[in-house]
Amino acid sequence: MKNTKLGLGLAALGRPDYINIRTTNVNKSVAAFKENAFTMLDHAYELGIRYFDTAPSYGKGEQFLLDWKNQREHKDLVLGTKWGYTYVANWEIGFNGKHEIKEHSLAKLKEQWQTSKNLLPELGIYQVHSATIESGILDNTNVLEELYTIKKETGLTIGISTSGTQQSNVIEKALGIKVNGEDLFTSFQVTYNVLEQSTYPILNQLLKENKTVIIKESLANGRVFKSDAFKNYQKNYKTLEALANNHNVSVDAIALRFIIDALEPTYLLSGASNTVQLDSNYKALDIVLSKSDLEKLKQLKTNPNNYWEERSSLEWN
């Protein structure tokens, strides 16, 4: 039995538009989204999921999680949130422009912490949202010292999330940061999936060092599912569908199980937006891939530059 635990990410549950190639017609009112978020959180909890991951930039995701936490009063939750991005689409459907603005400043950290700390004592992991070399966050002594202060005052695990072609470089740099002789960052939320496997060496290293590894975008924003929009993945679809048929599950369960068997991360996030998707994702825990299956899936890796260029062109819907 692998030690990887499934978690639920709220990126698609807290805002009406998100990057995903699978579109569905849903009621996009705030009330409908809150009701669905509570349904999803309850269902995930019933399945045995205890890690829930959100961020201020996920629209009302952080507020929904806080309201649910306070109403349900479960004592065995581990919550994760982030700071550094602000949601600016203001629930405007089809918002034209950037939905979230990055700012890794001391002022932004202090501002967002005032809200995020309400998730305590269940809050366990506090993360820099999409840390990059360019944003300067990893060289900003004032911000790093403030994060260290939060760590000391609350006992929180401090982490980063990262995206893009420089993920491994960002992790390397973050690993080297110490405040008062202590490692500041001990949790790393990273994209790794059947299409984007370039971070495997450093993630494997992190796990050997007993760091927390959280995998996001495990289904490549929906790109593991058969689509005529991606001619470059037709062979991949055949491999995924054949394995899904062999194991009597859906493609998503195969893609998730690949991550569990190949890497064994601490947490693997489901980005499901309804209970049917979550149930399908959860079946990943019921199957075991053979060495032959794993080898076939390892062959599906793509060029990271192409992967991230493609992701940046996906539309919000």
XYZ file of C-alpha atoms in Angstrom:
317
model
C 0.000 0.000 0.000
C 1.407 3.353 -1.030
C 1.505 6.162 1.521
C 0.189 8.811 -0.868
C -3.012 10.485 0.316
C -5.541 12.074 -2.011
C -6.356 15.709 -1.322
C -8.961 18.027 -2.801
C -7.910 21.288 -4.429
C -10.473 24.088 -4.584
C -9.168 25.880 -7.689
C -12.264 24.951 -9.723
C -14.712 25.103 -6.802
C -14.294 28.713 -5.692
C -14.573 30.706 -8.916
C -16.879 30.568 -11.944
C -14.132 30.373 -14.593
C -10.989 28.217 -14.542
C -8.422 26.816 -16.968
C -9.777 23.489 -18.139
C -10.444 22.118 -21.587
C -13.500 20.171 -20.419
C -16.460 22.515 -20.458
C -19.791 21.878 -18.793
C -22.854 24.040 -18.444
C -23.256 24.791 -14.759
C -25.039 27.420 -12.694
C -22.333 30.016 -12.072
C -24.013 31.969 -9.267
C -22.130 32.397 -5.975
C -24.886 30.551 -4.096
C -24.720 27.564 -6.462
C -20.935 27.444 -6.230
C -20.982 27.560 -2.444
C -23.572 24.776 -2.309
C -21.485 22.661 -4.688
C -18.292 23.378 -2.731
C -19.944 22.164 0.489
C -21.267 19.067 -1.309
C -17.780 18.331 -2.615
C -16.081 18.920 0.731
C -18.602 16.686 2.519
C -18.279 13.968 -0.114
C -14.482 14.108 -0.041
C -14.525 13.842 3.752
C -16.850 10.821 3.581
C -14.434 9.165 1.143
C -11.623 9.632 3.652
C -9.938 12.724 2.204
C -8.536 14.987 4.913
C -6.248 17.408 3.047
C -7.926 20.415 1.416
C -5.966 23.002 -0.557
C -7.075 26.521 -1.465
C -5.825 30.085 -2.080
C -7.149 33.668 -1.994
C -6.957 33.741 -5.797
C -9.428 30.845 -6.065
C -12.289 33.345 -5.982
C -14.260 32.500 -2.853
C -12.481 29.175 -2.328
C -10.763 30.204 0.887
C -14.009 31.591 2.330
C -15.979 28.498 1.332
C -13.400 26.267 3.039
C -13.424 28.435 6.168
C -17.240 28.407 6.368
C -17.318 24.631 5.882
C -14.588 24.065 8.482
C -16.439 26.197 11.045
C -19.803 24.540 10.389
C -18.631 20.927 10.342
C -16.047 21.194 13.153
C -14.079 18.127 12.015
C -10.978 17.752 14.167
C -8.835 15.722 11.762
C -8.433 18.123 8.836
C -5.176 19.354 7.340
C -5.766 22.545 5.376
C -3.381 24.290 3.016
C -3.600 27.779 1.587
C -1.305 30.199 -0.204
C -0.472 33.868 -0.526
C 0.819 36.025 -3.378
C -2.029 36.119 -5.888
C -5.156 38.283 -5.727
C -8.388 37.319 -7.500
C -9.556 40.305 -9.559
C -12.235 38.881 -11.891
C -14.827 39.715 -9.208
C -17.075 36.791 -10.253
C -17.606 38.344 -13.686
C -18.453 35.453 -16.033
C -16.175 35.410 -19.072
C -14.010 38.129 -17.507
C -11.748 39.612 -20.169
C -8.254 39.982 -18.780
C -6.095 38.393 -16.092
C -8.234 36.719 -13.439
C -5.490 36.898 -10.830
C -2.588 39.257 -10.176
C 0.711 38.100 -8.668
C 2.392 40.188 -5.964
C 5.033 38.639 -3.729
C 5.492 41.689 -1.506
C 5.688 41.919 2.276
C 2.527 44.034 2.258
C 0.608 41.382 0.298
C 1.818 38.615 2.634
C 0.691 40.573 5.708
C -2.654 41.441 4.102
C -3.529 37.911 2.987
C -2.266 36.300 6.199
C -4.853 38.295 8.167
C -7.586 36.331 6.357
C -5.807 32.998 5.908
C -4.934 32.655 9.594
C -8.649 32.204 10.298
C -8.184 28.646 8.983
C -6.123 27.870 12.112
C -5.814 25.535 13.975
C -6.662 23.167 11.091
C -4.369 25.098 8.744
C -1.227 23.009 8.393
C 0.592 24.248 5.294
C 1.101 27.883 4.248
C 2.557 28.317 0.774
C 4.019 30.976 -1.490
C 1.700 30.857 -4.505
C 3.646 30.111 -7.705
C 7.111 31.072 -6.539
C 9.412 32.015 -9.416
C 12.980 33.243 -9.715
C 11.698 36.368 -11.510
C 9.282 37.464 -8.770
C 12.209 37.916 -6.376
C 10.382 36.178 -3.525
C 13.272 33.814 -2.817
C 15.687 36.748 -2.396
C 13.355 38.998 -0.398
C 14.808 38.865 3.106
C 11.909 40.802 4.657
C 9.325 38.377 3.259
C 11.377 35.310 4.184
C 11.816 36.543 7.751
C 8.090 37.269 8.035
C 7.316 33.722 6.864
C 9.765 32.417 9.468
C 7.982 34.456 12.151
C 4.641 32.951 11.098
C 6.223 29.493 11.177
C 7.568 30.009 14.702
C 4.362 31.573 16.078
C 1.966 28.984 14.622
C 3.960 25.787 14.046
C 2.859 25.831 10.398
C 4.746 24.087 7.636
C 5.907 26.781 5.191
C 6.004 25.815 1.530
C 5.961 26.975 -2.049
C 3.900 26.083 -5.060
C 5.561 26.371 -8.439
C 4.694 26.119 -12.136
C 6.365 26.327 -15.505
C 9.588 25.153 -17.068
C 11.706 26.388 -14.145
C 10.014 24.297 -11.432
C 13.139 22.303 -10.575
C 15.333 25.436 -10.443
C 12.866 27.186 -8.134
C 12.762 24.172 -5.809
C 16.589 23.988 -5.746
C 16.788 27.639 -4.753
C 14.034 27.329 -2.129
C 15.784 24.306 -0.608
C 18.841 26.416 0.073
C 16.999 29.085 2.065
C 17.604 29.033 5.797
C 16.489 31.510 8.464
C 18.300 31.302 11.798
C 19.957 28.119 10.583
C 16.632 26.354 9.858
C 15.211 25.284 6.504
C 12.362 27.714 5.820
C 10.552 25.724 3.118
C 9.670 22.100 3.792
C 6.598 21.659 1.556
C 6.557 21.794 -2.231
C 3.450 21.859 -4.440
C 4.480 20.968 -7.965
C 3.041 19.973 -11.341
C 3.884 16.391 -12.241
C 1.777 14.143 -14.470
C 2.019 11.670 -17.352
C 2.682 14.515 -19.807
C 4.980 16.639 -17.591
C 7.508 14.346 -15.904
C 10.548 16.638 -15.860
C 10.407 17.304 -12.104
C 10.751 13.626 -11.162
C 14.452 13.743 -10.084
C 14.043 16.662 -7.696
C 10.711 15.437 -6.326
C 12.267 12.071 -5.621
C 15.079 13.860 -3.783
C 12.589 15.882 -1.704
C 10.746 12.742 -0.649
C 13.997 11.064 0.374
C 14.666 14.109 2.568
C 11.220 13.692 4.192
C 9.899 16.915 2.718
C 6.175 17.256 1.938
C 5.412 16.901 -1.782
C 1.967 17.915 -3.057
C 1.163 17.172 -6.703
C -1.161 19.545 -8.553
C -2.552 19.566 -12.093
C -2.310 15.782 -12.105
C -4.620 15.517 -15.129
C -2.762 18.233 -17.078
C -5.766 20.593 -16.977
C -7.844 17.952 -18.734
C -5.325 17.189 -21.458
C -5.170 13.503 -20.520
C -8.724 13.107 -21.826
C -9.323 12.379 -25.493
C -9.708 15.578 -27.484
C -9.573 16.422 -31.166
C -7.952 19.733 -30.200
C -4.646 17.989 -29.477
C -3.434 16.034 -32.496
C -0.081 15.541 -30.754
C -1.648 13.357 -28.055
C -3.559 10.813 -30.154
C -1.078 7.996 -29.373
C -1.163 8.943 -25.703
C -4.948 8.696 -25.660
C -4.804 5.172 -27.054
C -2.347 4.076 -24.348
C -4.381 5.674 -21.559
C -7.680 4.277 -22.813
C -6.265 0.756 -23.239
C -4.955 0.776 -19.651
C -8.238 2.207 -18.363
C -10.122 -0.627 -20.063
C -7.697 -3.216 -18.662
C -8.189 -1.962 -15.115
C -11.907 -1.225 -15.487
C -11.553 2.428 -14.489
C -11.589 5.786 -16.286
C -8.539 7.484 -17.804
C -8.273 9.897 -14.881
C -7.756 7.031 -12.408
C -4.920 5.670 -14.567
C -3.274 9.108 -14.768
C -3.533 9.562 -10.999
C -2.309 6.051 -10.230
C 0.724 6.651 -12.420
C 1.742 9.480 -10.064
C 1.181 7.324 -6.973
C 3.164 4.348 -8.299
C 5.935 6.282 -10.040
C 6.570 8.905 -7.351
C 4.659 8.214 -4.106
C 4.115 11.896 -3.221
C 2.757 12.948 0.175
C -0.473 14.324 -1.283
C -2.011 14.044 -4.730
C -4.622 16.712 -5.401
C -7.869 15.993 -7.160
C -9.187 19.055 -8.952
C -12.647 17.514 -9.337
C -15.551 19.934 -9.613
C -18.373 17.438 -8.996
C -18.897 14.215 -7.066
C -18.926 12.021 -10.184
C -15.431 13.235 -11.093
C -14.219 12.806 -7.512
C -15.545 9.233 -7.303
C -13.793 8.468 -10.592
C -10.533 9.991 -9.312
C -10.800 8.047 -6.060
C -10.764 4.733 -7.918
C -7.038 5.365 -8.467
C -6.563 4.042 -4.929
C -8.140 0.687 -5.851
C -5.797 -0.303 -8.674
C -2.129 -1.166 -8.999
C -0.186 -0.644 -12.195
C 2.255 -3.298 -13.341
C 5.865 -2.461 -14.237
C 4.839 -2.807 -17.873
C 1.941 -0.373 -17.372
C 4.259 2.126 -15.713
C 6.803 1.882 -18.521
C 4.083 2.571 -21.088
C 2.959 5.635 -19.145
C 6.503 6.929 -18.720
C 6.733 6.991 -22.525
C 3.930 9.591 -22.626
C 6.133 12.389 -21.311
C 6.318 15.476 -23.503
C 8.827 18.282 -23.928
C 8.341 20.595 -20.887
C 8.659 23.749 -23.014
C 5.884 22.542 -25.307
C 3.760 21.447 -22.348
C 3.896 24.838 -20.612
C 3.478 26.800 -23.836
C 0.364 24.761 -24.525
C -0.924 25.307 -20.993
C -0.516 29.064 -21.272
C -2.734 29.040 -24.353
C -5.616 27.193 -22.642
C -8.704 29.336 -22.216
C -10.527 30.097 -18.975
C -14.111 28.878 -19.094
